[in-house]
Structure formats: structure tokens, C-alpha cells
Amino acid sequence: AQSVAQPEDQVNVAEGNPLTVKCTYSVSGNPYLFWYVQYPNRGLQFLLKYITGDNLVKGSYGFEAEFNKSQTSFHLKKPSALVSDSALYFCAVRDKDGGSQGNLIFGKGTKLSVKP
Amino acid sequence: NAGVTQTPKFRILKIGQSMTLQCAQDMNHNYMYWYRQDPGMGLKLIYYSVGAGITDKGEVPNGYNVSRSTTEDFPLRLELAAPSQTSVYFCASSLHGPNTEAFFGQGTRLTVV
């Protein structure tokens, strides 16, 4: 069975400091991994994904994520946080060898709060 | 460029009532999805469609029905509303399936009382 865990409900960061939002996953085969962001009263927006290739993936708004197969992690990072980065962040996983077309599994979300 | 449009944005239903949540996309995407989002629970897939005329159940389909008569539209039907269906519902679409970027609507906040 597939699963994804975001161990922190909330992450607090000062503006200008680096940020990390953690994600670990469990799949039986090789994973497809995604990060989405949700601003208040809005739908989710795609940030980045890992399918194959380079373990460091760069995405929108200066975010990046590192795929670590041995630790089954896909942490989201940004070198310098902005107040406007404050939002809810979701990690999602799908097993490459999974049979269902639709089953992308989402984590519970991590609320990022960036203070000036 | 509208993307994914959901209506209504808010709705209050009484127990046992029925309603249809509308979803339309103008990107000619083959894949469409319905999710529900409950506080602290992430998103759960209700139903999805890989093209017009083809639908399938997701993780939490009970109490819901869908249809996909056109590429653009993917309505979600609640036949007998229950308090457990109080949630925020998101429609999404993607061009080539769940391994590609999904575009989400703004959501429908449904309360069943």
C-alpha cells in the first residue's frame, strides 16, 4: 500500500531564513513524488515533481526538493523564505507500478508560517 | 484562461437533500478528478475519469456519483446528503494522468445540517 507522511503540522520560519518542509513516503515500487501548495480559500497549485533522473528537483517560486531513496524522503526546501510563502503544503506520492490510474496519495499537509 | 471552474463556491444542505457540484475545464484535459478535503486529513480521491464516458471509483466513493458525458464537464452528485459529507470538495484535471501536473478548481465548501 502507498502512504505518505508529513511529520510536522506546522513549520515556523523567519523571513530570509532557509525553510524545510518534510515528507516521507512508502510505496512497493518506485515512486512518483509531488509537492503542491494551497493558499487560503484556493485550490492546490503544483510546485514540483520527481519522476526520474536527478535527485534534486527545482520548481516554482524558488522551491526545490531532494529525492532520497535510502531514507524514502522528499523534503521541500527554499534557501530564503518570504512572508508570501506562508501557506499549506502537501506532499503526494504514486507508485509507478500501481495499477489504478487515479490514486495519487496526499499527505495531511504542513502549514508554513513565515514571519517578517 | 479559466482553467478549472467549480460551482457553487458554498452550499448548505439539509440531511437527505440532493445536489450536484459542477466542474468544467477548458484545457482539453482527458483526466478529471474529484477530491474531498477534511481538516488535518489531506485530500481523498472520490472519483476520477480518464476520458469522456469513462469513470472509476477512488478511495472514498460511497454516497457519491459522477458522470462524464463530455471532455469538459465532470459533475459530482450527492443523492442523500449526510453530515459526514460536510467537507471542501475540489475538482482537478490533468492532461496525461496522475503523473502529470494537476490543475485544481477553487473548491466548493459544503455543509450538511
mmCIF file of C-alpha atoms in Angstrom:
data_model
loop_
_atom_site.group_PDB
_atom_site.id
_atom_site.type_symbol
_atom_site.label_atom_id
_atom_site.label_comp_id
_atom_site.label_asym_id
_atom_site.label_seq_id
_atom_site.Cartn_x
_atom_site.Cartn_y
_atom_site.Cartn_z
ATOM 1 C CA ALA A 1 0.000 0.000 0.000
ATOM 2 C CA GLN A 2 1.076 3.529 -0.666
ATOM 3 C CA SER A 3 1.355 6.114 2.070
ATOM 4 C CA VAL A 4 2.901 9.494 2.663
ATOM 5 C CA ALA A 5 3.709 11.212 5.932
ATOM 6 C CA GLN A 6 4.273 14.854 6.726
ATOM 7 C CA PRO A 7 5.501 14.695 10.316
ATOM 8 C CA GLU A 8 5.073 18.407 11.108
ATOM 9 C CA ASP A 9 1.654 20.033 11.308
ATOM 10 C CA GLN A 10 3.270 23.470 11.275
ATOM 11 C CA VAL A 11 6.653 24.957 10.436
ATOM 12 C CA ASN A 12 7.576 28.464 11.589
ATOM 13 C CA VAL A 13 10.391 30.347 9.875
ATOM 14 C CA ALA A 14 11.678 33.908 9.944
ATOM 15 C CA GLU A 15 11.728 35.745 6.644
ATOM 16 C CA GLY A 16 15.091 35.377 4.908
ATOM 17 C CA ASN A 17 15.928 32.107 6.659
ATOM 18 C CA PRO A 18 16.021 28.764 4.860
ATOM 19 C CA LEU A 19 12.970 26.547 5.168
ATOM 20 C CA THR A 20 12.413 22.811 5.037
ATOM 21 C CA VAL A 21 9.080 21.000 4.928
ATOM 22 C CA LYS A 22 9.465 17.279 5.491
ATOM 23 C CA CYS A 23 7.882 14.381 3.621
ATOM 24 C CA THR A 24 8.471 10.645 3.810
ATOM 25 C CA TYR A 25 6.735 8.019 1.720
ATOM 26 C CA SER A 26 6.099 4.324 1.395
ATOM 27 C CA VAL A 27 5.438 2.525 -1.879
ATOM 28 C CA SER A 28 6.064 -1.017 -3.006
ATOM 29 C CA GLY A 29 7.776 0.027 -6.209
ATOM 30 C CA ASN A 30 9.399 3.217 -7.435
ATOM 31 C CA PRO A 31 7.655 6.468 -6.589
ATOM 32 C CA TYR A 32 6.348 9.462 -8.412
ATOM 33 C CA LEU A 33 6.529 12.347 -5.903
ATOM 34 C CA PHE A 34 4.863 15.750 -5.920
ATOM 35 C CA TRP A 35 4.590 18.932 -3.915
ATOM 36 C CA TYR A 36 1.524 21.161 -4.063
ATOM 37 C CA VAL A 37 0.792 24.429 -2.265
ATOM 38 C CA GLN A 38 -2.585 25.735 -1.130
ATOM 39 C CA TYR A 39 -3.165 29.394 -0.342
ATOM 40 C CA PRO A 40 -6.191 30.332 1.804
ATOM 41 C CA ASN A 41 -9.547 29.696 0.108
ATOM 42 C CA ARG A 42 -7.861 28.474 -3.053
ATOM 43 C CA GLY A 43 -7.308 25.167 -4.797
ATOM 44 C CA LEU A 44 -3.965 23.407 -4.808
ATOM 45 C CA GLN A 45 -1.196 24.604 -7.097
ATOM 46 C CA PHE A 46 1.568 22.395 -8.464
ATOM 47 C CA LEU A 47 5.097 23.209 -7.248
ATOM 48 C CA LEU A 48 7.312 20.406 -8.494
ATOM 49 C CA LYS A 49 7.602 16.683 -9.089
ATOM 50 C CA TYR A 50 10.117 13.871 -9.150
ATOM 51 C CA ILE A 51 9.666 11.193 -11.775
ATOM 52 C CA THR A 52 13.184 10.003 -12.533
ATOM 53 C CA GLY A 53 16.688 11.334 -13.051
ATOM 54 C CA ASP A 54 18.401 13.985 -10.938
ATOM 55 C CA ASN A 55 17.544 13.658 -7.264
ATOM 56 C CA LEU A 56 17.370 17.448 -6.832
ATOM 57 C CA VAL A 57 14.250 18.855 -8.423
ATOM 58 C CA LYS A 58 13.695 22.572 -8.927
ATOM 59 C CA GLY A 59 10.204 24.001 -9.076
ATOM 60 C CA SER A 60 8.131 27.148 -8.964
ATOM 61 C CA TYR A 61 8.758 30.207 -6.750
ATOM 62 C CA GLY A 62 12.342 29.173 -5.903
ATOM 63 C CA PHE A 63 11.378 25.905 -4.232
ATOM 64 C CA GLU A 64 13.334 22.689 -4.632
ATOM 65 C CA ALA A 65 13.083 19.163 -3.284
ATOM 66 C CA GLU A 66 15.540 16.343 -2.861
ATOM 67 C CA PHE A 67 14.610 12.749 -3.513
ATOM 68 C CA ASN A 68 16.413 10.400 -1.110
ATOM 69 C CA LYS A 69 15.681 6.778 -1.916
ATOM 70 C CA SER A 70 17.524 5.284 1.058
ATOM 71 C CA GLN A 71 15.611 7.471 3.512
ATOM 72 C CA THR A 72 12.370 7.363 1.459
ATOM 73 C CA SER A 73 12.120 11.132 1.768
ATOM 74 C CA PHE A 74 11.263 14.050 -0.480
ATOM 75 C CA HIS A 75 11.763 17.184 1.621
ATOM 76 C CA LEU A 76 10.782 20.583 0.231
ATOM 77 C CA LYS A 77 13.328 23.365 0.632
ATOM 78 C CA LYS A 78 13.867 27.022 -0.111
ATOM 79 C CA PRO A 79 17.091 28.942 0.631
ATOM 80 C CA SER A 80 15.392 32.164 1.720
ATOM 81 C CA ALA A 81 11.772 32.255 2.906
ATOM 82 C CA LEU A 82 9.335 35.016 2.035
ATOM 83 C CA VAL A 83 6.248 36.066 4.001
ATOM 84 C CA SER A 84 4.259 35.295 0.852
ATOM 85 C CA ASP A 85 5.369 31.634 1.100
ATOM 86 C CA SER A 86 3.020 31.223 4.066
ATOM 87 C CA ALA A 87 0.525 28.558 3.001
ATOM 88 C CA LEU A 88 -0.414 24.899 3.359
ATOM 89 C CA TYR A 89 1.956 22.469 1.629
ATOM 90 C CA PHE A 90 1.031 18.974 0.519
ATOM 91 C CA CYS A 91 3.305 16.122 -0.440
ATOM 92 C CA ALA A 92 1.833 13.402 -2.675
ATOM 93 C CA VAL A 93 3.032 10.034 -3.934
ATOM 94 C CA ARG A 94 2.053 7.472 -6.526
ATOM 95 C CA ASP A 95 3.554 4.066 -7.070
ATOM 96 C CA LYS A 96 4.954 3.792 -10.604
ATOM 97 C CA ASP A 97 3.900 0.180 -10.630
ATOM 98 C CA GLY A 98 0.452 0.880 -9.231
ATOM 99 C CA GLY A 99 -2.469 -0.378 -11.270
ATOM 100 C CA SER A 100 -5.010 2.367 -10.649
ATOM 101 C CA GLN A 101 -4.970 5.393 -12.901
ATOM 102 C CA GLY A 102 -6.203 7.787 -10.288
ATOM 103 C CA ASN A 103 -4.622 7.047 -6.956
ATOM 104 C CA LEU A 104 -2.337 9.875 -6.022
ATOM 105 C CA ILE A 105 -1.994 9.742 -2.233
ATOM 106 C CA PHE A 106 -1.735 13.071 -0.402
ATOM 107 C CA GLY A 107 -0.182 13.776 2.953
ATOM 108 C CA LYS A 108 -2.110 15.643 5.635
ATOM 109 C CA GLY A 109 -0.420 18.912 4.840
ATOM 110 C CA THR A 110 2.057 21.170 6.658
ATOM 111 C CA LYS A 111 1.211 24.749 7.449
ATOM 112 C CA LEU A 112 4.163 27.027 6.761
ATOM 113 C CA SER A 113 4.215 30.338 8.582
ATOM 114 C CA VAL A 114 6.879 32.884 7.633
ATOM 115 C CA LYS A 115 7.177 35.861 9.966
ATOM 116 C CA PRO A 116 8.724 39.202 8.983
ATOM 117 C CA ASN B 1 -7.981 31.413 -19.456
ATOM 118 C CA ALA B 2 -10.450 29.957 -16.934
ATOM 119 C CA GLY B 3 -8.735 26.616 -16.148
ATOM 120 C CA VAL B 4 -10.934 24.536 -13.802
ATOM 121 C CA THR B 5 -14.187 26.160 -12.722
ATOM 122 C CA GLN B 6 -16.318 24.858 -9.864
ATOM 123 C CA THR B 7 -19.798 25.943 -8.866
ATOM 124 C CA PRO B 8 -21.171 26.719 -6.368
ATOM 125 C CA LYS B 9 -18.463 28.050 -4.035
ATOM 126 C CA PHE B 10 -20.570 27.494 -0.906
ATOM 127 C CA ARG B 11 -23.674 25.448 -0.148
ATOM 128 C CA ILE B 12 -25.647 24.407 2.909
ATOM 129 C CA LEU B 13 -27.751 21.258 2.557
ATOM 130 C CA LYS B 14 -30.199 19.605 4.869
ATOM 131 C CA ILE B 15 -29.798 15.907 5.654
ATOM 132 C CA GLY B 16 -31.357 13.829 2.879
ATOM 133 C CA GLN B 17 -31.275 16.545 0.229
ATOM 134 C CA SER B 18 -29.521 16.083 -3.093
ATOM 135 C CA MET B 19 -27.274 18.329 -5.095
ATOM 136 C CA THR B 20 -24.811 18.386 -7.942
ATOM 137 C CA LEU B 21 -21.419 20.022 -7.757
ATOM 138 C CA GLN B 22 -20.419 21.317 -11.156
ATOM 139 C CA CYS B 23 -16.918 21.183 -12.604
ATOM 140 C CA ALA B 24 -15.758 22.359 -16.001
ATOM 141 C CA GLN B 25 -12.307 22.661 -17.553
ATOM 142 C CA ASP B 26 -11.297 24.416 -20.745
ATOM 143 C CA MET B 27 -7.821 22.905 -21.191
ATOM 144 C CA ASN B 28 -8.952 19.827 -23.160
ATOM 145 C CA HIS B 29 -7.604 17.579 -20.413
ATOM 146 C CA ASN B 30 -8.508 13.908 -20.573
ATOM 147 C CA TYR B 31 -8.225 13.185 -16.851
ATOM 148 C CA MET B 32 -10.504 14.695 -14.247
ATOM 149 C CA TYR B 33 -10.786 14.062 -10.518
ATOM 150 C CA TRP B 34 -12.944 14.819 -7.521
ATOM 151 C CA TYR B 35 -11.322 15.113 -4.100
ATOM 152 C CA ARG B 36 -12.624 15.973 -0.679
ATOM 153 C CA GLN B 37 -10.528 17.804 1.864
ATOM 154 C CA ASP B 38 -11.222 17.420 5.561
ATOM 155 C CA PRO B 39 -9.258 19.330 8.224
ATOM 156 C CA GLY B 40 -5.998 17.608 9.072
ATOM 157 C CA MET B 41 -6.734 14.775 6.668
ATOM 158 C CA GLY B 42 -5.266 15.864 3.364
ATOM 159 C CA LEU B 43 -7.146 15.114 0.167
ATOM 160 C CA LYS B 44 -9.045 11.919 -0.533
ATOM 161 C CA LEU B 45 -9.951 10.844 -4.064
ATOM 162 C CA ILE B 46 -13.678 10.286 -4.576
ATOM 163 C CA TYR B 47 -13.975 9.523 -8.291
ATOM 164 C CA TYR B 48 -11.920 10.055 -11.387
ATOM 165 C CA SER B 49 -12.305 9.883 -15.144
ATOM 166 C CA VAL B 50 -9.778 9.111 -17.862
ATOM 167 C CA GLY B 51 -11.944 10.466 -20.653
ATOM 168 C CA ALA B 52 -15.496 11.107 -21.784
ATOM 169 C CA GLY B 53 -17.740 8.183 -20.936
ATOM 170 C CA ILE B 54 -15.240 6.557 -18.555
ATOM 171 C CA THR B 55 -15.340 6.924 -14.779
ATOM 172 C CA ASP B 56 -13.991 4.933 -11.862
ATOM 173 C CA LYS B 57 -14.097 4.914 -8.075
ATOM 174 C CA GLY B 58 -11.394 6.402 -5.949
ATOM 175 C CA GLU B 59 -10.667 5.906 -2.279
ATOM 176 C CA VAL B 60 -13.952 7.238 -0.811
ATOM 177 C CA PRO B 61 -16.768 6.895 -3.389
ATOM 178 C CA ASN B 62 -19.681 5.925 -1.112
ATOM 179 C CA GLY B 63 -22.542 8.405 -1.211
ATOM 180 C CA TYR B 64 -21.428 9.993 -4.472
ATOM 181 C CA ASN B 65 -21.950 9.523 -8.193
ATOM 182 C CA VAL B 66 -20.324 11.051 -11.254
ATOM 183 C CA SER B 67 -20.778 11.218 -14.991
ATOM 184 C CA ARG B 68 -18.537 12.355 -17.840
ATOM 185 C CA SER B 69 -20.590 12.960 -20.950
ATOM 186 C CA THR B 70 -18.134 15.490 -22.396
ATOM 187 C CA THR B 71 -14.406 16.152 -22.081
ATOM 188 C CA GLU B 72 -15.097 19.490 -20.408
ATOM 189 C CA ASP B 73 -17.586 18.590 -17.667
ATOM 190 C CA PHE B 74 -17.374 16.271 -14.668
ATOM 191 C CA PRO B 75 -20.276 16.812 -12.236
ATOM 192 C CA LEU B 76 -20.384 15.170 -8.799
ATOM 193 C CA ARG B 77 -23.782 14.119 -7.472
ATOM 194 C CA LEU B 78 -24.752 13.708 -3.819
ATOM 195 C CA GLU B 79 -28.034 11.815 -3.644
ATOM 196 C CA LEU B 80 -28.853 11.732 0.078
ATOM 197 C CA ALA B 81 -26.708 14.216 1.915
ATOM 198 C CA ALA B 82 -25.314 13.171 5.290
ATOM 199 C CA PRO B 83 -23.372 15.188 7.896
ATOM 200 C CA SER B 84 -20.301 13.063 7.106
ATOM 201 C CA GLN B 85 -20.260 14.689 3.678
ATOM 202 C CA THR B 86 -19.559 18.098 5.169
ATOM 203 C CA SER B 87 -16.243 18.952 3.541
ATOM 204 C CA VAL B 88 -14.475 21.047 0.947
ATOM 205 C CA TYR B 89 -14.663 19.488 -2.496
ATOM 206 C CA PHE B 90 -12.053 20.046 -5.171
ATOM 207 C CA CYS B 91 -12.232 19.196 -8.817
ATOM 208 C CA ALA B 92 -8.986 18.800 -10.744
ATOM 209 C CA SER B 93 -7.818 17.918 -14.220
ATOM 210 C CA SER B 94 -4.615 16.785 -15.867
ATOM 211 C CA LEU B 95 -3.575 16.197 -19.436
ATOM 212 C CA HIS B 96 -1.859 12.825 -19.215
ATOM 213 C CA GLY B 97 -2.962 11.291 -15.954
ATOM 214 C CA PRO B 98 -1.947 11.433 -12.273
ATOM 215 C CA ASN B 99 1.783 11.523 -13.032
ATOM 216 C CA THR B 100 1.449 14.932 -14.604
ATOM 217 C CA GLU B 101 0.633 18.316 -13.122
ATOM 218 C CA ALA B 102 -2.944 18.609 -11.924
ATOM 219 C CA PHE B 103 -4.888 21.855 -12.072
ATOM 220 C CA PHE B 104 -7.372 22.437 -9.291
ATOM 221 C CA GLY B 105 -10.544 24.444 -9.058
ATOM 222 C CA GLN B 106 -11.144 26.851 -6.168
ATOM 223 C CA GLY B 107 -13.286 24.398 -4.268
ATOM 224 C CA THR B 108 -16.853 24.041 -3.018
ATOM 225 C CA ARG B 109 -17.448 24.305 0.712
ATOM 226 C CA LEU B 110 -20.411 22.076 1.577
ATOM 227 C CA THR B 111 -22.112 21.916 4.943
ATOM 228 C CA VAL B 112 -24.781 19.310 5.673
ATOM 229 C CA VAL B 113 -27.009 20.098 8.656
#
